[in-house]
PDB file of C-alpha atoms in Angstrom:
ATOM      1  CA  UNK A   1       0.000   0.000   0.000  1.00 81.00           C
ATOM      2  CA  UNK A   2       1.009   3.594  -0.381  1.00 89.00           C
ATOM      3  CA  UNK A   3      -0.036   7.115  -1.168  1.00 93.00           C
ATOM      4  CA  UNK A   4       0.556   9.756  -3.832  1.00 95.00           C
ATOM      5  CA  UNK A   5       0.862  13.489  -3.159  1.00 96.00           C
ATOM      6  CA  UNK A   6       1.841  16.539  -5.212  1.00 96.00           C
ATOM      7  CA  UNK A   7       4.583  19.019  -4.262  1.00 96.00           C
ATOM      8  CA  UNK A   8       7.273  21.092  -6.000  1.00 95.00           C
ATOM      9  CA  UNK A   9       5.791  20.461  -9.462  1.00 96.00           C
ATOM     10  CA  UNK A  10       5.943  16.660  -9.197  1.00 96.00           C
ATOM     11  CA  UNK A  11       3.930  13.705  -8.000  1.00 97.00           C
ATOM     12  CA  UNK A  12       5.487  11.720  -5.181  1.00 97.00           C
ATOM     13  CA  UNK A  13       4.551   8.155  -4.315  1.00 96.00           C
ATOM     14  CA  UNK A  14       5.453   6.664  -0.941  1.00 97.00           C
ATOM     15  CA  UNK A  15       4.960   2.959  -0.437  1.00 94.00           C
ATOM     16  CA  UNK A  16       6.098  -0.151   1.313  1.00 89.00           C
ATOM     17  CA  UNK A  17       9.308  -1.645   0.009  1.00 86.00           C
ATOM     18  CA  UNK A  18       9.090  -4.959  -1.769  1.00 71.00           C
ATOM     19  CA  UNK A  19       8.214  -7.789   0.578  1.00 66.00           C
ATOM     20  CA  UNK A  20      11.221  -9.944   1.355  1.00 64.00           C
ATOM     21  CA  UNK A  21      11.759 -12.848   3.726  1.00 66.00           C
ATOM     22  CA  UNK A  22      12.560 -10.709   6.785  1.00 70.00           C
ATOM     23  CA  UNK A  23      10.428  -7.759   7.896  1.00 68.00           C
ATOM     24  CA  UNK A  24      13.606  -6.150   9.227  1.00 72.00           C
ATOM     25  CA  UNK A  25      14.565  -5.460   5.590  1.00 76.00           C
ATOM     26  CA  UNK A  26      11.375  -3.521   4.907  1.00 81.00           C
ATOM     27  CA  UNK A  27      11.031   0.226   4.863  1.00 91.00           C
ATOM     28  CA  UNK A  28       9.161   3.027   3.142  1.00 95.00           C
ATOM     29  CA  UNK A  29      10.312   3.878  -0.384  1.00 95.00           C
ATOM     30  CA  UNK A  30       9.603   6.974  -2.476  1.00 97.00           C
ATOM     31  CA  UNK A  31       9.215   7.519  -6.220  1.00 97.00           C
ATOM     32  CA  UNK A  32       8.742  10.737  -8.204  1.00 97.00           C
ATOM     33  CA  UNK A  33       7.128  11.565 -11.541  1.00 97.00           C
ATOM     34  CA  UNK A  34       6.376  14.649 -13.629  1.00 97.00           C
ATOM     35  CA  UNK A  35       3.767  12.887 -15.793  1.00 96.00           C
ATOM     36  CA  UNK A  36       2.363   9.932 -13.763  1.00 95.00           C
ATOM     37  CA  UNK A  37       3.647   7.572 -16.470  1.00 96.00           C
ATOM     38  CA  UNK A  38       7.374   7.403 -15.777  1.00 97.00           C
ATOM     39  CA  UNK A  39       8.488   7.030 -12.166  1.00 96.00           C
ATOM     40  CA  UNK A  40      11.962   7.456 -10.711  1.00 96.00           C
ATOM     41  CA  UNK A  41      12.999   5.441  -7.672  1.00 95.00           C
ATOM     42  CA  UNK A  42      14.187   7.972  -5.056  1.00 95.00           C
ATOM     43  CA  UNK A  43      15.183   5.242  -2.590  1.00 93.00           C
ATOM     44  CA  UNK A  44      14.174   4.252   0.919  1.00 93.00           C
ATOM     45  CA  UNK A  45      13.119   7.291   2.951  1.00 97.00           C
ATOM     46  CA  UNK A  46      12.385   5.527   6.252  1.00 96.00           C
ATOM     47  CA  UNK A  47      14.292   2.447   7.364  1.00 92.00           C
ATOM     48  CA  UNK A  48      12.909  -0.247   9.621  1.00 90.00           C
ATOM     49  CA  UNK A  49      15.783   0.244  12.067  1.00 90.00           C
ATOM     50  CA  UNK A  50      14.753   3.909  12.625  1.00 93.00           C
ATOM     51  CA  UNK A  51      11.288   3.003  13.950  1.00 94.00           C
ATOM     52  CA  UNK A  52      10.283   2.462  17.580  1.00 94.00           C
ATOM     53  CA  UNK A  53       7.122   1.051  19.162  1.00 92.00           C
ATOM     54  CA  UNK A  54       4.445   2.525  21.420  1.00 93.00           C
ATOM     55  CA  UNK A  55       6.714   2.656  24.453  1.00 89.00           C
ATOM     56  CA  UNK A  56       9.809   3.537  22.452  1.00 88.00           C
ATOM     57  CA  UNK A  57      10.840  -0.111  22.232  1.00 87.00           C
ATOM     58  CA  UNK A  58      13.164  -1.419  19.563  1.00 86.00           C
ATOM     59  CA  UNK A  59      11.830  -4.105  17.228  1.00 80.00           C
ATOM     60  CA  UNK A  60      12.597  -7.740  17.755  1.00 78.00           C
ATOM     61  CA  UNK A  61      15.074  -9.332  15.370  1.00 77.00           C
ATOM     62  CA  UNK A  62      12.233  -9.822  12.876  1.00 78.00           C
ATOM     63  CA  UNK A  63      11.699  -6.067  12.567  1.00 83.00           C
ATOM     64  CA  UNK A  64       8.615  -3.900  12.235  1.00 88.00           C
ATOM     65  CA  UNK A  65       5.807  -4.256   9.700  1.00 89.00           C
ATOM     66  CA  UNK A  66       5.361  -0.807   8.114  1.00 92.00           C
ATOM     67  CA  UNK A  67       2.411  -0.428   5.744  1.00 92.00           C
ATOM     68  CA  UNK A  68       0.206   2.026   3.854  1.00 93.00           C
ATOM     69  CA  UNK A  69       2.179   5.289   4.248  1.00 96.00           C
ATOM     70  CA  UNK A  70       0.485   8.611   3.500  1.00 97.00           C
ATOM     71  CA  UNK A  71       2.063  12.086   3.434  1.00 98.00           C
ATOM     72  CA  UNK A  72       0.769  15.639   3.891  1.00 97.00           C
ATOM     73  CA  UNK A  73       2.701  18.903   3.724  1.00 97.00           C
ATOM     74  CA  UNK A  74       2.323  21.129   6.763  1.00 97.00           C
ATOM     75  CA  UNK A  75       2.705  24.765   5.658  1.00 96.00           C
ATOM     76  CA  UNK A  76       2.983  25.974   9.291  1.00 96.00           C
ATOM     77  CA  UNK A  77       6.018  23.820  10.086  1.00 98.00           C
ATOM     78  CA  UNK A  78       7.401  23.496   6.563  1.00 98.00           C
ATOM     79  CA  UNK A  79       7.590  19.716   7.015  1.00 98.00           C
ATOM     80  CA  UNK A  80       6.228  16.756   5.119  1.00 98.00           C
ATOM     81  CA  UNK A  81       4.475  14.496   7.638  1.00 98.00           C
ATOM     82  CA  UNK A  82       4.138  10.771   7.006  1.00 98.00           C
ATOM     83  CA  UNK A  83       1.700   8.495   8.819  1.00 98.00           C
ATOM     84  CA  UNK A  84       1.818   4.720   8.383  1.00 96.00           C
ATOM     85  CA  UNK A  85       0.375   1.524   9.865  1.00 94.00           C
ATOM     86  CA  UNK A  86       2.839  -0.020  12.323  1.00 94.00           C
ATOM     87  CA  UNK A  87       2.885  -3.602  13.548  1.00 91.00           C
ATOM     88  CA  UNK A  88       5.273  -5.575  15.700  1.00 85.00           C
ATOM     89  CA  UNK A  89       4.907  -8.673  13.507  1.00 77.00           C
ATOM     90  CA  UNK A  90       2.616 -10.327  10.986  1.00 76.00           C
ATOM     91  CA  UNK A  91       0.350 -11.298  13.908  1.00 79.00           C
ATOM     92  CA  UNK A  92      -1.134  -7.772  13.661  1.00 84.00           C
ATOM     93  CA  UNK A  93      -1.464  -7.297  17.410  1.00 85.00           C
ATOM     94  CA  UNK A  94       0.159  -3.871  17.928  1.00 90.00           C
ATOM     95  CA  UNK A  95      -2.403  -1.970  15.834  1.00 92.00           C
ATOM     96  CA  UNK A  96      -0.562   1.346  15.970  1.00 95.00           C
ATOM     97  CA  UNK A  97       0.378   4.205  13.668  1.00 96.00           C
ATOM     98  CA  UNK A  98       3.833   5.595  13.111  1.00 97.00           C
ATOM     99  CA  UNK A  99       4.612   9.244  12.346  1.00 98.00           C
ATOM    100  CA  UNK A 100       7.744  10.606  10.632  1.00 98.00           C
ATOM    101  CA  UNK A 101       8.753  13.982   9.163  1.00 98.00           C
ATOM    102  CA  UNK A 102      11.047  15.329   6.455  1.00 98.00           C
ATOM    103  CA  UNK A 103      11.913  18.768   5.094  1.00 98.00           C
ATOM    104  CA  UNK A 104      11.636  17.437   1.525  1.00 97.00           C
ATOM    105  CA  UNK A 105       9.058  15.190  -0.187  1.00 97.00           C
ATOM    106  CA  UNK A 106      11.420  12.245  -0.656  1.00 94.00           C
ATOM    107  CA  UNK A 107      14.194  13.126   1.739  1.00 92.00           C
ATOM    108  CA  UNK A 108      15.168  10.974   4.673  1.00 95.00           C
ATOM    109  CA  UNK A 109      12.240  10.923   7.113  1.00 98.00           C
ATOM    110  CA  UNK A 110      12.893  11.163  10.848  1.00 98.00           C
ATOM    111  CA  UNK A 111      10.725   8.882  12.950  1.00 97.00           C
ATOM    112  CA  UNK A 112       8.818  10.921  15.547  1.00 98.00           C
ATOM    113  CA  UNK A 113       6.688   8.425  17.468  1.00 97.00           C
ATOM    114  CA  UNK A 114       4.242   5.539  17.461  1.00 97.00           C
ATOM    115  CA  UNK A 115       0.728   5.987  18.775  1.00 96.00           C
ATOM    116  CA  UNK A 116      -2.844   4.798  18.738  1.00 95.00           C
ATOM    117  CA  UNK A 117      -4.566   7.934  17.383  1.00 94.00           C
ATOM    118  CA  UNK A 118      -7.429   9.010  19.594  1.00 91.00           C
ATOM    119  CA  UNK A 119      -6.623   6.025  21.828  1.00 92.00           C
ATOM    120  CA  UNK A 120      -7.982   3.698  19.133  1.00 91.00           C
ATOM    121  CA  UNK A 121      -6.387   0.644  17.593  1.00 90.00           C
ATOM    122  CA  UNK A 122      -5.216   1.632  14.129  1.00 88.00           C
ATOM    123  CA  UNK A 123      -5.447  -0.363  10.907  1.00 85.00           C
ATOM    124  CA  UNK A 124      -6.114   0.983   7.411  1.00 89.00           C
ATOM    125  CA  UNK A 125      -6.089   4.768   7.137  1.00 93.00           C
ATOM    126  CA  UNK A 126      -5.801   7.761   4.876  1.00 94.00           C
ATOM    127  CA  UNK A 127      -5.045  11.457   5.390  1.00 96.00           C
ATOM    128  CA  UNK A 128      -7.003  14.474   4.179  1.00 95.00           C
ATOM    129  CA  UNK A 129      -6.289  18.204   4.251  1.00 96.00           C
ATOM    130  CA  UNK A 130      -9.121  20.693   3.755  1.00 96.00           C
ATOM    131  CA  UNK A 131      -9.050  24.158   2.168  1.00 95.00           C
ATOM    132  CA  UNK A 132      -8.362  25.729   5.601  1.00 95.00           C
ATOM    133  CA  UNK A 133      -5.189  23.607   5.925  1.00 93.00           C
ATOM    134  CA  UNK A 134      -6.712  21.518   8.700  1.00 95.00           C
ATOM    135  CA  UNK A 135      -5.667  17.874   8.497  1.00 97.00           C
ATOM    136  CA  UNK A 136      -7.617  14.724   9.274  1.00 96.00           C
ATOM    137  CA  UNK A 137      -6.913  11.026   9.564  1.00 96.00           C
ATOM    138  CA  UNK A 138      -9.672   8.673   8.448  1.00 94.00           C
ATOM    139  CA  UNK A 139      -9.093   5.220   9.904  1.00 92.00           C
ATOM    140  CA  UNK A 140     -10.545   1.784  10.279  1.00 87.00           C
ATOM    141  CA  UNK A 141     -11.023   0.611  13.875  1.00 85.00           C
ATOM    142  CA  UNK A 142     -10.750  -3.170  14.120  1.00 80.00           C
ATOM    143  CA  UNK A 143     -12.723  -3.619  10.875  1.00 79.00           C
ATOM    144  CA  UNK A 144     -15.835  -2.616  12.830  1.00 80.00           C
ATOM    145  CA  UNK A 145     -16.003   1.136  12.321  1.00 83.00           C
ATOM    146  CA  UNK A 146     -14.428   4.042  10.475  1.00 88.00           C
ATOM    147  CA  UNK A 147     -13.603   7.233  12.361  1.00 91.00           C
ATOM    148  CA  UNK A 148     -12.346  10.681  11.411  1.00 93.00           C
ATOM    149  CA  UNK A 149      -9.741  12.282  13.664  1.00 95.00           C
ATOM    150  CA  UNK A 150      -8.650  15.904  13.365  1.00 96.00           C
ATOM    151  CA  UNK A 151      -4.874  16.220  13.556  1.00 97.00           C
ATOM    152  CA  UNK A 152      -2.944  18.692  15.694  1.00 97.00           C
ATOM    153  CA  UNK A 153      -1.603  21.877  14.086  1.00 97.00           C
ATOM    154  CA  UNK A 154       1.761  20.170  13.477  1.00 98.00           C
ATOM    155  CA  UNK A 155      -0.023  17.029  12.084  1.00 98.00           C
ATOM    156  CA  UNK A 156       1.889  14.793  14.520  1.00 98.00           C
ATOM    157  CA  UNK A 157      -1.036  13.767  16.768  1.00 97.00           C
ATOM    158  CA  UNK A 158      -4.799  13.521  16.871  1.00 93.00           C
ATOM    159  CA  UNK A 159      -6.165  16.648  18.555  1.00 91.00           C
ATOM    160  CA  UNK A 160      -9.889  16.031  18.860  1.00 78.00           C
ATOM    161  CA  UNK A 161     -12.240  13.218  19.756  1.00 81.00           C
ATOM    162  CA  UNK A 162     -12.925  10.804  16.904  1.00 83.00           C
ATOM    163  CA  UNK A 163     -16.101  11.218  14.874  1.00 85.00           C
ATOM    164  CA  UNK A 164     -17.648   7.950  13.729  1.00 83.00           C
ATOM    165  CA  UNK A 165     -18.749   7.426  10.168  1.00 78.00           C
ATOM    166  CA  UNK A 166     -22.234   5.810   9.992  1.00 71.00           C
ATOM    167  CA  UNK A 167     -21.878   2.238  11.182  1.00 65.00           C
ATOM    168  CA  UNK A 168     -21.157  -0.262   8.478  1.00 63.00           C
ATOM    169  CA  UNK A 169     -18.684  -3.098   8.758  1.00 63.00           C
ATOM    170  CA  UNK A 170     -15.741  -2.374   6.470  1.00 63.00           C
ATOM    171  CA  UNK A 171     -12.021  -2.936   6.253  1.00 62.00           C
ATOM    172  CA  UNK A 172     -10.717   0.320   4.839  1.00 62.00           C
ATOM    173  CA  UNK A 173     -11.756   3.962   4.699  1.00 62.00           C
TER     174      UNK A 173
END
């Protein structure tokens, strides 16, 4: 999974690196394009070894599972903010989100923290920014509900109580 955003006259695509035998080899990669037809590999922008868990813990030898990254630009801070699904293993029991920032669209991202936005277990999610530059995270909660969380002014945390989307069982927003 991944996400595409537009900045500096180009489209940027962040996504999970190719799945290999060990999760510790995974990371978040970035690609760029001026025409959406030809893409240039910009390399890995967030390495598995840079990520920490909910309590700041280091991954086990098997590494973290990092999935479905999305990026927004925060005009107030001048930073690109990436959110992604974070798991301790393929057992999918951590149910957290990771947050990282960079000063450039495909530069090296610095891991900021892991969290459960709004205190909720986190699975599939997307980000949205409105015309007032307010940012939101739309996320699945245990495949039972979808909620919308307003992000803090720096886009690094949820800042308001979640608002539930009308109840329908679904996997992704």
